[in-house]
Every structure is written in structure tokens, then in C-alpha cells.
Amino acid sequence: EEDHLANHSDEIKELYLEFRDAILNLSPDLELRATKLYIAFKKHKRTIVCMELQKKQLRLTLNAKIGQIQDMKKLSKDISGVGHWGVGDYRIDVSNNENLEYILSLIKPLIK
């Protein structure tokens, strides 16, 4: 996890910590696994969310097939036909915590 945080601005680090803690608080069974390319949030070896720290944003990949998530605010992007890191067909790019609660509401049903 520290390798992912290195060389990032304080703003991105704070945003990451806020999202990390909020996601982990969704279920006591969630655990964090840092891989070379992203940070995975897993429950019983099943990846729920992958997070990449970028220069000006966080990139969340939600482990759901297209049609599984009802995103009324249209924050997510269909990446099913695009090569990407992480697991899942939905991507949400986040540059602030404005939609944190809404994004958590999209993630929570994926935790089974």
C-alpha cells in the first residue's frame, strides 16, 4: 500500500485514505490487498473493488458485469470492451469526495 501512496500529492493521499476507510467500513469481512498495479478490496478471495491512484484522481473498478449496477447519476463508465487493470466492467474516476456516499451505495450490493 505504501508503494502506491509514494510520489502522490497530499490531496490524492487524503482522498485515497477517505475512500479506503469508507469501503472497508462497508463490511467487517473486507480486506485490502495491494498488488503491483492496483489496490484490491476483497471478501473471501473475491475482489469487490480495485483502486488505482493516479496523479489527479482515484480510478475505481467495480467487479460487476454490465447491467448489474443501476447508476442513476451516470458516474460510472462501461469498460467491458476495453483493456484495463482490475476486475469488473464499471469504472468510476474520482477527484474529490463529493459523491462518496453515492459511490458506496453502488459498491455495497457487490459485497455478498
Coordinates of N, CA and C in Angstrom, one line a residue:
E1 N 0.8 -1.2 0.0 CA 0.0 0.0 0.0 C 0.9 1.3 0.0
E2 N 1.9 1.2 0.8 CA 2.8 2.4 0.8 C 3.5 2.7 -0.5
D3 N 3.8 1.7 -1.3 CA 4.3 1.9 -2.7 C 3.3 2.7 -3.5
H4 N 2.1 2.4 -3.4 CA 1.0 3.1 -4.2 C 0.9 4.5 -3.7
L5 N 1.1 4.8 -2.5 CA 1.0 6.2 -1.9 C 2.2 7.0 -2.2
A6 N 3.3 6.4 -2.4 CA 4.6 7.2 -2.7 C 4.4 8.0 -3.9
N7 N 5.0 9.2 -3.9 CA 5.1 10.1 -5.0 C 3.7 10.6 -5.5
H8 N 2.7 10.6 -4.5 CA 1.4 11.2 -4.8 C 1.2 12.5 -4.0
S9 N 0.4 13.4 -4.4 CA 0.1 14.6 -3.7 C -0.6 14.3 -2.4
D10 N -0.5 15.2 -1.4 CA -1.3 15.0 -0.2 C -2.8 14.9 -0.4
E11 N -3.3 15.7 -1.4 CA -4.7 15.6 -1.7 C -5.1 14.2 -2.2
I12 N -4.3 13.6 -3.0 CA -4.7 12.2 -3.5 C -4.5 11.2 -2.4
K13 N -3.5 11.4 -1.5 CA -3.4 10.5 -0.4 C -4.5 10.6 0.5
E14 N -5.0 11.8 0.8 CA -6.1 12.0 1.7 C -7.4 11.5 1.1
L15 N -7.6 11.7 -0.2 CA -8.8 11.1 -0.9 C -8.7 9.6 -0.8
Y16 N -7.6 9.0 -1.1 CA -7.4 7.6 -1.0 C -7.8 7.1 0.4
L17 N -7.2 7.7 1.4 CA -7.5 7.2 2.8 C -9.0 7.3 3.1
E18 N -9.6 8.4 2.7 CA -11.0 8.5 2.9 C -11.9 7.4 2.3
F19 N -11.6 7.2 1.0 CA -12.3 6.1 0.3 C -12.0 4.8 0.8
R20 N -10.7 4.5 1.1 CA -10.3 3.2 1.6 C -11.0 2.9 2.9
D21 N -11.0 3.9 3.9 CA -11.7 3.6 5.1 C -13.2 3.4 5.0
A22 N -13.8 4.2 4.1 CA -15.2 4.1 3.9 C -15.6 2.7 3.2
I23 N -14.8 2.3 2.3 CA -15.1 1.0 1.7 C -14.9 -0.1 2.7
L24 N -13.8 -0.1 3.4 CA -13.5 -1.1 4.4 C -14.6 -1.2 5.5
N25 N -15.3 0.0 5.8 CA -16.3 0.0 6.8 C -17.6 -0.5 6.3
L26 N -17.7 -0.9 5.0 CA -19.0 -1.4 4.5 C -19.2 -2.9 5.0
S27 N -18.1 -3.6 5.3 CA -18.3 -4.9 5.8 C -17.0 -5.3 6.6
P28 N -17.3 -6.0 7.7 CA -16.1 -6.4 8.5 C -15.3 -7.5 7.8
D29 N -15.8 -8.1 6.8 CA -15.1 -9.2 6.1 C -14.2 -8.7 5.0
L30 N -14.2 -7.4 4.7 CA -13.4 -6.9 3.6 C -12.0 -6.8 4.0
E31 N -11.1 -7.1 3.1 CA -9.7 -7.0 3.4 C -9.0 -6.3 2.2
L32 N -7.9 -5.6 2.5 CA -7.2 -4.9 1.5 C -6.0 -5.7 1.0
R33 N -5.8 -5.8 -0.3 CA -4.6 -6.4 -0.9 C -4.0 -5.5 -1.9
A34 N -2.8 -5.1 -1.7 CA -2.1 -4.3 -2.7 C -1.3 -5.2 -3.7
T35 N -1.6 -5.0 -4.9 CA -0.9 -5.7 -6.0 C 0.1 -4.7 -6.6
K36 N 0.8 -5.1 -7.6 CA 1.7 -4.2 -8.3 C 1.0 -3.1 -9.0
L37 N -0.2 -3.4 -9.6 CA -0.8 -2.4 -10.4 C -2.0 -1.6 -9.7
Y38 N -2.6 -2.2 -8.7 CA -3.7 -1.6 -8.0 C -3.9 -2.1 -6.6
I39 N -4.8 -1.5 -5.9 CA -5.2 -2.0 -4.5 C -6.5 -2.6 -4.6
A40 N -6.6 -3.9 -4.2 CA -7.9 -4.6 -4.3 C -8.6 -4.7 -2.9
F41 N -9.9 -4.5 -2.9 CA -10.7 -4.8 -1.7 C -11.4 -6.1 -2.0
K42 N -11.1 -7.1 -1.1 CA -11.6 -8.4 -1.3 C -12.5 -8.9 -0.1
K43 N -13.4 -9.8 -0.5 CA -14.1 -10.5 0.6 C -14.0 -12.0 0.2
H44 N -13.4 -12.8 1.1 CA -13.3 -14.2 0.9 C -12.7 -14.5 -0.5
K45 N -11.6 -13.9 -0.8 CA -10.8 -14.0 -2.0 C -11.5 -13.5 -3.3
R46 N -12.7 -12.9 -3.1 CA -13.4 -12.4 -4.3 C -13.2 -10.9 -4.3
T47 N -12.6 -10.3 -5.4 CA -12.4 -8.9 -5.5 C -13.7 -8.2 -5.7
I48 N -13.9 -7.1 -4.9 CA -15.1 -6.3 -4.9 C -14.8 -5.0 -5.7
V49 N -13.7 -4.4 -5.4 CA -13.3 -3.1 -6.0 C -11.8 -3.1 -6.1
C50 N -11.3 -2.5 -7.2 CA -9.9 -2.3 -7.5 C -9.7 -0.8 -7.5
M51 N -8.7 -0.3 -6.9 CA -8.4 1.2 -6.9 C -7.0 1.4 -7.4
E52 N -6.9 2.4 -8.3 CA -5.6 2.8 -8.8 C -5.5 4.3 -8.4
L53 N -4.3 4.6 -7.8 CA -4.0 6.0 -7.5 C -3.3 6.7 -8.7
Q54 N -3.9 7.7 -9.2 CA -3.4 8.4 -10.4 C -3.0 9.8 -9.9
K55 N -2.4 10.6 -10.8 CA -1.9 11.9 -10.5 C -2.9 12.8 -9.9
K56 N -4.1 12.9 -10.5 CA -5.1 13.8 -10.1 C -6.4 13.2 -9.7
Q57 N -6.5 11.8 -9.6 CA -7.7 11.2 -9.3 C -7.5 9.7 -8.8
L58 N -8.5 9.1 -8.3 CA -8.6 7.7 -8.0 C -9.4 7.1 -9.1
R59 N -9.0 5.9 -9.5 CA -9.7 5.2 -10.5 C -10.2 3.9 -9.9
L60 N -11.6 3.8 -9.7 CA -12.2 2.6 -9.1 C -12.7 1.7 -10.2
T61 N -12.5 0.4 -10.1 CA -13.1 -0.5 -11.0 C -13.9 -1.4 -10.1
L62 N -15.3 -1.5 -10.4 CA -16.2 -2.2 -9.7 C -16.4 -3.6 -10.3
N63 N -16.3 -4.6 -9.5 CA -16.4 -6.0 -10.0 C -17.9 -6.4 -10.2
A64 N -18.4 -5.9 -11.4 CA -19.8 -6.2 -11.7 C -19.9 -6.3 -13.3
K65 N -20.7 -7.1 -13.8 CA -21.0 -7.2 -15.2 C -21.9 -6.0 -15.6
I66 N -21.8 -5.6 -16.8 CA -22.7 -4.5 -17.3 C -24.1 -4.9 -17.1
G67 N -24.9 -3.9 -16.6 CA -26.3 -4.2 -16.3 C -26.6 -4.5 -14.9
Q68 N -25.5 -4.8 -14.1 CA -25.7 -5.2 -12.7 C -25.8 -4.0 -11.8
I69 N -25.4 -2.9 -12.2 CA -25.4 -1.7 -11.4 C -26.3 -0.7 -12.0
Q70 N -27.2 -0.1 -11.1 CA -28.1 1.0 -11.5 C -27.5 2.3 -11.1
D71 N -26.7 2.9 -12.0 CA -26.0 4.2 -11.7 C -26.9 5.4 -12.2
M72 N -27.7 5.9 -11.3 CA -28.6 7.0 -11.7 C -27.9 8.3 -12.0
K73 N -26.8 8.5 -11.3 CA -26.0 9.7 -11.6 C -25.1 9.6 -12.8
K74 N -25.0 8.4 -13.3 CA -24.1 8.1 -14.5 C -22.7 8.5 -14.3
L75 N -22.2 8.2 -13.1 CA -20.7 8.4 -12.8 C -19.8 7.3 -13.3
S76 N -20.4 6.1 -13.6 CA -19.6 5.0 -14.0 C -19.5 5.0 -15.5
K77 N -18.4 4.3 -16.0 CA -18.2 4.2 -17.4 C -18.1 2.7 -17.7
D78 N -18.7 2.3 -18.8 CA -18.7 0.9 -19.3 C -17.3 0.6 -19.9
I79 N -16.5 -0.2 -19.2 CA -15.2 -0.6 -19.7 C -15.1 -2.1 -20.1
S80 N -16.3 -2.7 -20.4 CA -16.3 -4.1 -20.7 C -15.6 -4.4 -22.0
G81 N -15.5 -3.5 -22.9 CA -14.8 -3.8 -24.2 C -13.4 -3.2 -24.3
V82 N -12.9 -2.7 -23.2 CA -11.6 -2.0 -23.1 C -10.7 -2.8 -22.2
G83 N -9.4 -2.9 -22.6 CA -8.4 -3.5 -21.8 C -8.2 -2.6 -20.6
H84 N -8.1 -3.1 -19.4 CA -7.9 -2.3 -18.2 C -7.3 -3.2 -17.0
W85 N -6.8 -2.5 -16.1 CA -6.3 -3.2 -14.9 C -7.5 -3.4 -14.0
G86 N -7.4 -4.4 -13.1 CA -8.5 -4.6 -12.2 C -9.6 -5.5 -12.7
V87 N -10.6 -5.8 -11.9 CA -11.6 -6.8 -12.2 C -12.9 -6.1 -12.3
G88 N -13.7 -6.3 -13.4 CA -15.0 -5.7 -13.5 C -15.2 -4.9 -14.7
D89 N -16.5 -4.5 -15.0 CA -16.9 -3.8 -16.2 C -17.2 -2.3 -16.0
Y90 N -17.2 -1.9 -14.7 CA -17.5 -0.5 -14.4 C -16.3 0.3 -13.9
R91 N -16.1 1.5 -14.4 CA -15.0 2.3 -13.9 C -15.6 3.7 -13.4
I92 N -15.1 4.1 -12.3 CA -15.5 5.4 -11.8 C -14.2 6.2 -11.4
D93 N -14.0 7.3 -12.1 CA -12.9 8.2 -11.8 C -13.3 9.2 -10.7
V94 N -12.5 9.4 -9.7 CA -12.9 10.2 -8.6 C -11.8 11.2 -8.3
S95 N -12.1 12.5 -8.3 CA -11.1 13.5 -8.0 C -11.5 14.3 -6.7
N96 N -12.6 14.0 -6.1 CA -13.0 14.6 -4.8 C -14.0 13.7 -4.1
N97 N -14.4 14.0 -2.8 CA -15.2 13.1 -2.1 C -16.7 13.5 -2.2
E98 N -17.0 14.3 -3.2 CA -18.4 14.9 -3.3 C -19.4 13.8 -3.4
N99 N -19.1 12.7 -4.2 CA -20.1 11.6 -4.4 C -19.7 10.3 -3.6
L100 N -19.0 10.5 -2.5 CA -18.5 9.3 -1.7 C -19.7 8.4 -1.3
E101 N -20.7 9.0 -0.7 CA -21.8 8.2 -0.2 C -22.6 7.5 -1.3
Y102 N -22.7 8.2 -2.4 CA -23.4 7.6 -3.6 C -22.6 6.4 -4.2
I103 N -21.3 6.6 -4.3 CA -20.4 5.5 -4.8 C -20.4 4.3 -3.8
L104 N -20.4 4.6 -2.5 CA -20.5 3.5 -1.6 C -21.8 2.7 -1.8
S105 N -22.9 3.4 -2.1 CA -24.2 2.8 -2.4 C -24.1 1.9 -3.6
L106 N -23.2 2.2 -4.6 CA -23.1 1.3 -5.7 C -22.2 0.1 -5.4
I107 N -21.3 0.3 -4.5 CA -20.3 -0.8 -4.1 C -21.0 -1.8 -3.1
K108 N -21.8 -1.3 -2.2 CA -22.4 -2.2 -1.1 C -23.1 -3.4 -1.6
P109 N -23.9 -3.3 -2.7 CA -24.6 -4.5 -3.1 C -23.7 -5.6 -3.7
L110 N -22.4 -5.2 -4.1 CA -21.5 -6.2 -4.7 C -20.8 -7.0 -3.6
I111 N -21.0 -6.7 -2.3 CA -20.4 -7.4 -1.2 C -21.4 -8.5 -0.8
K112 N -21.1 -9.7 -1.2 CA -22.1 -10.8 -0.9 C -21.5 -11.8 0.1

